[in-house]
mmCIF file with all atom_site columns, C-alpha atoms in Angstrom:
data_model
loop_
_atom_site.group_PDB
_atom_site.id
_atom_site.type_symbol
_atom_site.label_atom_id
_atom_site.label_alt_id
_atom_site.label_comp_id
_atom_site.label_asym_id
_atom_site.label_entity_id
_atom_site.label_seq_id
_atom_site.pdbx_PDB_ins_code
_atom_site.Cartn_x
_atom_site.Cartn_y
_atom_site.Cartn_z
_atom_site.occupancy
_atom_site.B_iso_or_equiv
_atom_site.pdbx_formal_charge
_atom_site.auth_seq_id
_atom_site.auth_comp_id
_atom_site.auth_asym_id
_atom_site.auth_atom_id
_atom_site.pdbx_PDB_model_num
ATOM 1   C CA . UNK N 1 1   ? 13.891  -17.317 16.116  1.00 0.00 ? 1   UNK N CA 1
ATOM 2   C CA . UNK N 1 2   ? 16.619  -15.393 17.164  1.00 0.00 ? 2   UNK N CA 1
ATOM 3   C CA . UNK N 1 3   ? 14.708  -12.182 18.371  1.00 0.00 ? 3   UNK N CA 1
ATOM 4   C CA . UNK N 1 4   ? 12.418  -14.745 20.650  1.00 0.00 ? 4   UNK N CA 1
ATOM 5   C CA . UNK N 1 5   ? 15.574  -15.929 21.675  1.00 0.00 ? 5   UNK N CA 1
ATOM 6   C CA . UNK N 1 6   ? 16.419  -12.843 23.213  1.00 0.00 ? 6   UNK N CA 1
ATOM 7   C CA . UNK N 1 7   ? 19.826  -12.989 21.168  1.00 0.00 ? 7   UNK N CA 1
ATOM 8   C CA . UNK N 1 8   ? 21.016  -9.475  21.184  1.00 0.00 ? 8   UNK N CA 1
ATOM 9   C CA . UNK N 1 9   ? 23.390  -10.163 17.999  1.00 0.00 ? 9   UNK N CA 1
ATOM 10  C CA . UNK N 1 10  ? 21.570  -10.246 15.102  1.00 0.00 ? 10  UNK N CA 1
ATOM 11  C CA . UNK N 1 11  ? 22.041  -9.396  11.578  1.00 0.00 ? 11  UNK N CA 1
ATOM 12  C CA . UNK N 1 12  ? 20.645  -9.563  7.894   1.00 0.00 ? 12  UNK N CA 1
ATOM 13  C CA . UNK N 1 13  ? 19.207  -13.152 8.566   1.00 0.00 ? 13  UNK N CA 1
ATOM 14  C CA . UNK N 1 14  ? 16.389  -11.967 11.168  1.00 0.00 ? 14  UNK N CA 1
ATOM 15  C CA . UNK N 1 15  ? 15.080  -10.764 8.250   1.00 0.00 ? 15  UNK N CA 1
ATOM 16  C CA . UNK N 1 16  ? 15.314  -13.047 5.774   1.00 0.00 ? 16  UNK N CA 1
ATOM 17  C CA . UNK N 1 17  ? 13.374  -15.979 7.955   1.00 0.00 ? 17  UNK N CA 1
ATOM 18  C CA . UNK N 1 18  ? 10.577  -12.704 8.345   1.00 0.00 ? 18  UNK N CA 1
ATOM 19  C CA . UNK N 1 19  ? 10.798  -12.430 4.546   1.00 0.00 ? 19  UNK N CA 1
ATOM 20  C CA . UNK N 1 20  ? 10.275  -16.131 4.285   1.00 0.00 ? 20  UNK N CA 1
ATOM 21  C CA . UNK N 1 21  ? 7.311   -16.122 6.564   1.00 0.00 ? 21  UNK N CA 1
ATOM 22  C CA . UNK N 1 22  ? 5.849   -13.147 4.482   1.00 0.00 ? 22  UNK N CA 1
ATOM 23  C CA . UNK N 1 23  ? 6.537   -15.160 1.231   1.00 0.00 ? 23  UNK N CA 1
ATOM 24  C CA . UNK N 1 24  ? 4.250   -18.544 2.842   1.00 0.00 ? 24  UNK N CA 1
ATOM 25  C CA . UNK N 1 25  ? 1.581   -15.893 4.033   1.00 0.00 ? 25  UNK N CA 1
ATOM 26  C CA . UNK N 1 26  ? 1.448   -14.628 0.327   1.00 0.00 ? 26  UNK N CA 1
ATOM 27  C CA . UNK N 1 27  ? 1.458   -18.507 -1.155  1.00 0.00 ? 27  UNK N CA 1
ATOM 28  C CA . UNK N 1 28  ? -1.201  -19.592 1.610   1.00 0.00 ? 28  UNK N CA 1
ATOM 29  C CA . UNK N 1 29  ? -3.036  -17.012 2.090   1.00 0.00 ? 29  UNK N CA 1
ATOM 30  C CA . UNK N 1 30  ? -3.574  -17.704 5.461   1.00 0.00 ? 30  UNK N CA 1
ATOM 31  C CA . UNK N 1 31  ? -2.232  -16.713 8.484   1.00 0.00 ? 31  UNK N CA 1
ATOM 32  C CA . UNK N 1 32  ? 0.980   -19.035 9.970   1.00 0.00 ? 32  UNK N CA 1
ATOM 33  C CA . UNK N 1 33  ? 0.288   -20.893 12.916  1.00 0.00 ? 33  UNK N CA 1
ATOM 34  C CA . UNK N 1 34  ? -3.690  -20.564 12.680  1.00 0.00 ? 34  UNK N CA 1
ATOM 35  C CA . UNK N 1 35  ? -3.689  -23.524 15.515  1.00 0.00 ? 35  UNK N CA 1
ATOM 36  C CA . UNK N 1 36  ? -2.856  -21.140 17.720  1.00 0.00 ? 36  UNK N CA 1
ATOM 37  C CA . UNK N 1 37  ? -6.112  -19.598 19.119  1.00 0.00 ? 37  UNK N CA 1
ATOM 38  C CA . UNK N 1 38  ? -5.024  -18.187 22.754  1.00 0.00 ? 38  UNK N CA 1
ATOM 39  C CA . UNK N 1 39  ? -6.659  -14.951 23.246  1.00 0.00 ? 39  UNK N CA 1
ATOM 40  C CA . UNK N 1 40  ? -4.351  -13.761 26.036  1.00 0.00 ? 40  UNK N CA 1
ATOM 41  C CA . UNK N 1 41  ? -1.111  -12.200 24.458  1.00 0.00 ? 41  UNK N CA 1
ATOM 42  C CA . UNK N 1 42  ? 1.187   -13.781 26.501  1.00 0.00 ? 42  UNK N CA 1
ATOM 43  C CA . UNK N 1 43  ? -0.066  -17.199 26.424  1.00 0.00 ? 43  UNK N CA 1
ATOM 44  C CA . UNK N 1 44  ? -0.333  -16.761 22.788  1.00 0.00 ? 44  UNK N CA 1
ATOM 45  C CA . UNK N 1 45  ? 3.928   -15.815 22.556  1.00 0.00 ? 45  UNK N CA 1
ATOM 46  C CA . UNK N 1 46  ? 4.735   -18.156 24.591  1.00 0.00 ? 46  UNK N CA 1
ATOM 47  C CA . UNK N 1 47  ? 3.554   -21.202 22.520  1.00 0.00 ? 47  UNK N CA 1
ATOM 48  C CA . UNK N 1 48  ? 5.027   -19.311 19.551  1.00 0.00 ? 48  UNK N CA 1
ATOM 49  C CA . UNK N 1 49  ? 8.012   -18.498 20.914  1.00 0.00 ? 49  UNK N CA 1
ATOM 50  C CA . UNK N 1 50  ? 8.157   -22.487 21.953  1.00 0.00 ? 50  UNK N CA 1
ATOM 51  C CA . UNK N 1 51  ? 6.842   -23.332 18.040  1.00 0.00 ? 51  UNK N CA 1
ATOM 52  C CA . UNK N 1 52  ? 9.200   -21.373 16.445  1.00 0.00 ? 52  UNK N CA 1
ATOM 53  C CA . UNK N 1 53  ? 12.407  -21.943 18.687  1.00 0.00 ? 53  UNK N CA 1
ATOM 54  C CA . UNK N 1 54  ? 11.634  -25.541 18.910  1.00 0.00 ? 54  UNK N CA 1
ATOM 55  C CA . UNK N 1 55  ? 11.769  -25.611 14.557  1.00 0.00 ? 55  UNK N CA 1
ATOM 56  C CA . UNK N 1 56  ? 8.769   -25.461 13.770  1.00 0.00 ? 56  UNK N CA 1
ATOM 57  C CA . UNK N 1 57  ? 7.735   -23.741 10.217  1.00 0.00 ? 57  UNK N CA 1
ATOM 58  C CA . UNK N 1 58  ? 4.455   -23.391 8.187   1.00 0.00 ? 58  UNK N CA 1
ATOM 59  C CA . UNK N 1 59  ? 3.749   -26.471 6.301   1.00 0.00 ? 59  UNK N CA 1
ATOM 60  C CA . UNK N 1 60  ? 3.635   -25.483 2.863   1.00 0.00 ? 60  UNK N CA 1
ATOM 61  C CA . UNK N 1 61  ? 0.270   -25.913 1.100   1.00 0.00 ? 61  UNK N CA 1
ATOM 62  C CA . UNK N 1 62  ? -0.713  -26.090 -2.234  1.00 0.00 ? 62  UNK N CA 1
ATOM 63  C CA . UNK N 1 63  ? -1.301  -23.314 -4.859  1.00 0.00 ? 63  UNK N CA 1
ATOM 64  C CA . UNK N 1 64  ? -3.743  -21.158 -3.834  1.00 0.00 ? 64  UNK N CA 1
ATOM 65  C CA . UNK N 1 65  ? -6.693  -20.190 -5.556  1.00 0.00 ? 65  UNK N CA 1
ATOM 66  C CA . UNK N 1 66  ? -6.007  -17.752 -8.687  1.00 0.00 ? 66  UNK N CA 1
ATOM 67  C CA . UNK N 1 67  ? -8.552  -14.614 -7.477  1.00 0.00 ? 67  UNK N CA 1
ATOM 68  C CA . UNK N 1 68  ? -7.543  -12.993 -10.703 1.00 0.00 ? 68  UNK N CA 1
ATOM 69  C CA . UNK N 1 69  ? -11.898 -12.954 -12.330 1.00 0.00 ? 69  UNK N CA 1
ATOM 70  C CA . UNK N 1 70  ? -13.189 -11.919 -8.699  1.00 0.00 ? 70  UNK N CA 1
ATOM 71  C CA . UNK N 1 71  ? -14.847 -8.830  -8.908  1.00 0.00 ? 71  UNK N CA 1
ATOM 72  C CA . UNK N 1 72  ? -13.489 -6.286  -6.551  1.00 0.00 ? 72  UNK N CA 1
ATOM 73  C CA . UNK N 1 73  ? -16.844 -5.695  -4.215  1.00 0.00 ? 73  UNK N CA 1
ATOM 74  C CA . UNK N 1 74  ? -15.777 -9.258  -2.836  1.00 0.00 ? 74  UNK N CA 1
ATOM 75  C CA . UNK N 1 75  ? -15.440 -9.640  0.452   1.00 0.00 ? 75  UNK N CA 1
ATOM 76  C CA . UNK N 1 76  ? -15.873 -13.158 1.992   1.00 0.00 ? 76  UNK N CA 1
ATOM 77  C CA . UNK N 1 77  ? -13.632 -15.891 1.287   1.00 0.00 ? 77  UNK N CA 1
ATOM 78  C CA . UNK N 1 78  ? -16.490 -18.156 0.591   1.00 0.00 ? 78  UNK N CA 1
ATOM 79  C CA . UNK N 1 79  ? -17.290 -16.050 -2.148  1.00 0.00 ? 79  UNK N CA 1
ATOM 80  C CA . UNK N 1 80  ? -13.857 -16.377 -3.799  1.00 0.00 ? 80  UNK N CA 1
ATOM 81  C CA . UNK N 1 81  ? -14.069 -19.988 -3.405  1.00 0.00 ? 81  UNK N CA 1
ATOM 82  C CA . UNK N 1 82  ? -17.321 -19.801 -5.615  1.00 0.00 ? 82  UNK N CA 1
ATOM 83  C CA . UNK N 1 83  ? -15.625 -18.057 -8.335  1.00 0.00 ? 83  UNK N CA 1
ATOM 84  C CA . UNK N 1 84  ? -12.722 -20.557 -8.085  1.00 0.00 ? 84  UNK N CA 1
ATOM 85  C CA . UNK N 1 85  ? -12.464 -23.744 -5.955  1.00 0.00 ? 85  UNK N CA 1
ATOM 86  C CA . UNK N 1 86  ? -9.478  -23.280 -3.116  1.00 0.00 ? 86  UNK N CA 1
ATOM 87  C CA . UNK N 1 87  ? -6.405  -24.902 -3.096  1.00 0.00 ? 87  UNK N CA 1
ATOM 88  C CA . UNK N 1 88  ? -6.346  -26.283 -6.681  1.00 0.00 ? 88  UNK N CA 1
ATOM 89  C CA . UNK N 1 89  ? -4.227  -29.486 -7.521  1.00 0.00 ? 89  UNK N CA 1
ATOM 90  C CA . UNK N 1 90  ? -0.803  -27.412 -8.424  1.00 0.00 ? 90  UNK N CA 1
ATOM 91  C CA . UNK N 1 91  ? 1.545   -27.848 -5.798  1.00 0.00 ? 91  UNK N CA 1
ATOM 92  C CA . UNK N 1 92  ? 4.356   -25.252 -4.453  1.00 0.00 ? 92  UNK N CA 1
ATOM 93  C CA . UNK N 1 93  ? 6.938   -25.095 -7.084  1.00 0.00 ? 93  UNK N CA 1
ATOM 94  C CA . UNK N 1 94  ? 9.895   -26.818 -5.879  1.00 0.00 ? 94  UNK N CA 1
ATOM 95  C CA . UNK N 1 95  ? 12.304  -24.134 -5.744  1.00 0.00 ? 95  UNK N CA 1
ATOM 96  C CA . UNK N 1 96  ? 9.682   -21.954 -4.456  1.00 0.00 ? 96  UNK N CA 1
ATOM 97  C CA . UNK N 1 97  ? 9.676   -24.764 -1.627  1.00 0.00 ? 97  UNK N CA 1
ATOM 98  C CA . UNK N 1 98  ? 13.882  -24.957 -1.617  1.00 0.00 ? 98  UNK N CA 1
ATOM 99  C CA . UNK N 1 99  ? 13.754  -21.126 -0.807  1.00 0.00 ? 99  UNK N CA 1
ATOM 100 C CA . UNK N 1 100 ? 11.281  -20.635 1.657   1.00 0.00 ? 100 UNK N CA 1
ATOM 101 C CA . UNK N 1 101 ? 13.126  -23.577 3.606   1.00 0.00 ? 101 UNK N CA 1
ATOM 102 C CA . UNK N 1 102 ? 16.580  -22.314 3.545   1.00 0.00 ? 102 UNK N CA 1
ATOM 103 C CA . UNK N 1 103 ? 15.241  -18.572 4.359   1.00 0.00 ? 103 UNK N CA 1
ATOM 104 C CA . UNK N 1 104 ? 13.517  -19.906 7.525   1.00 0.00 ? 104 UNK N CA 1
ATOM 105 C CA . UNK N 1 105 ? 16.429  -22.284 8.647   1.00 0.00 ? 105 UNK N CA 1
ATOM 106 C CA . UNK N 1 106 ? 17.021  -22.489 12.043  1.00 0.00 ? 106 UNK N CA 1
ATOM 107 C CA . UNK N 1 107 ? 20.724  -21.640 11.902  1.00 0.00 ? 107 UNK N CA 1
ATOM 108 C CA . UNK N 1 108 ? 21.184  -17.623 10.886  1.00 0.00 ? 108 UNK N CA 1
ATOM 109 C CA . UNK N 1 109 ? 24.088  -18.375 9.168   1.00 0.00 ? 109 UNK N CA 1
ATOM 110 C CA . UNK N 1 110 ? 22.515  -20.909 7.274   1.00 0.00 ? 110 UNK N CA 1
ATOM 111 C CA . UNK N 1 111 ? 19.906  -18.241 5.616   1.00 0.00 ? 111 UNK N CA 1
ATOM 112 C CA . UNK N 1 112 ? 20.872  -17.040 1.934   1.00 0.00 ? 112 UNK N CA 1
ATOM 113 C CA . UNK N 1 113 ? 21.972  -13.327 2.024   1.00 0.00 ? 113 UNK N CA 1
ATOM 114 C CA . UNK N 1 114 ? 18.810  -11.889 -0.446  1.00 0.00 ? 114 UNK N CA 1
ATOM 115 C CA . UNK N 1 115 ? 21.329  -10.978 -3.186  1.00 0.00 ? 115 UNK N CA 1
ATOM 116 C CA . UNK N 1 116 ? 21.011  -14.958 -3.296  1.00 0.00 ? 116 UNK N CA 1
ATOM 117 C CA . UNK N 1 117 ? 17.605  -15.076 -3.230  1.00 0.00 ? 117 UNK N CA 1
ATOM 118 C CA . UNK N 1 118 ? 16.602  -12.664 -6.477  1.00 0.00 ? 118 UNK N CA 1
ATOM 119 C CA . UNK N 1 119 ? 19.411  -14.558 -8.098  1.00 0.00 ? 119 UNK N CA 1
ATOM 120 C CA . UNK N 1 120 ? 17.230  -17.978 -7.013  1.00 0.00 ? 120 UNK N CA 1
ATOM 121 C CA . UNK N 1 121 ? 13.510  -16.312 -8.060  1.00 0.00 ? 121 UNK N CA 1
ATOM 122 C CA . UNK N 1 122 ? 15.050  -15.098 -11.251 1.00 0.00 ? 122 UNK N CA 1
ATOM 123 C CA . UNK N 1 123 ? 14.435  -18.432 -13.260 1.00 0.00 ? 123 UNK N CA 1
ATOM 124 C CA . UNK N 1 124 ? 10.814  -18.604 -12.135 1.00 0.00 ? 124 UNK N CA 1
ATOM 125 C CA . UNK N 1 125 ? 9.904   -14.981 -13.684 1.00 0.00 ? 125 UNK N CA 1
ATOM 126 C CA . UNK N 1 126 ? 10.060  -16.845 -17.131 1.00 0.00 ? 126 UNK N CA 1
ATOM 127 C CA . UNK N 1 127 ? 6.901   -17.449 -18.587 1.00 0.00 ? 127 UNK N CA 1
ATOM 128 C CA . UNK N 1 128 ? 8.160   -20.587 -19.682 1.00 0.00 ? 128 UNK N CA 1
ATOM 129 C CA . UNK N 1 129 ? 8.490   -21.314 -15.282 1.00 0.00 ? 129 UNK N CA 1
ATOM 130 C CA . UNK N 1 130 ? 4.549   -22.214 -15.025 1.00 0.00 ? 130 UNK N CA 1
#
């Protein structure tokens, strides 16, 4: 938010909230702010810019679908969803949730430094997480 801002300070946190955004894209698998269907690249930045300034973030949705038996000549979405029905009933994890929302707060100072946030993932590479 910072960078649409036009802030010319910036630091570490620009790109921890880009990380964050990255981190939804993987969880979704979707693209943020699909409602947004200008054509015209200005248009389209502007309502972004207004989106994201104004606090808006990517709701987070639940688990998407494990693609892990697709074959690899796949190609459509609607054939994954065959294979394995989208959006199952798991839900984000909640401290998958707790992270994503303090890497995208709207303060900068606010963000966790990611030294913080492989400290925070660390629990959830156990086996015994899922």
């Amino acid at each position: 938010p910072e960078l649409l801002k036009g802030n010319p300070q910036y630091g570490p946190a620009v790109d921890v909230y880009s990380y964050a955004i990255v981190l939804w894209e993987i969880w979704a698998r979707q693209d943020p702010w699909e409602e947004l269907t200008e054509t015209d690249y200005l248009e389209f930045s502007s309502k972004l810019e207004s989106l994201v300034c104004g606090g808006s973030r990517p709701t987070v949705p639940p688990r998407a679908p494990d693609t892990r038996g697709v074959r690899a000549s796949t190609t459509s979405w609607e054939e994954v969803q065959q294979v394995q029905p989208a959006f199952g009933s798991a839900q984000a994890p909640t401290q998958y949730v707790m992270i994503l929302q303090d890497c995208w707060h709207g303060k900068p100072e606010k963000r966790p430094s990611f030294e913080t946030i492989v400290q925070r993932f660390s629990p959830m590479t156990n086996s015994d997480y899922h």
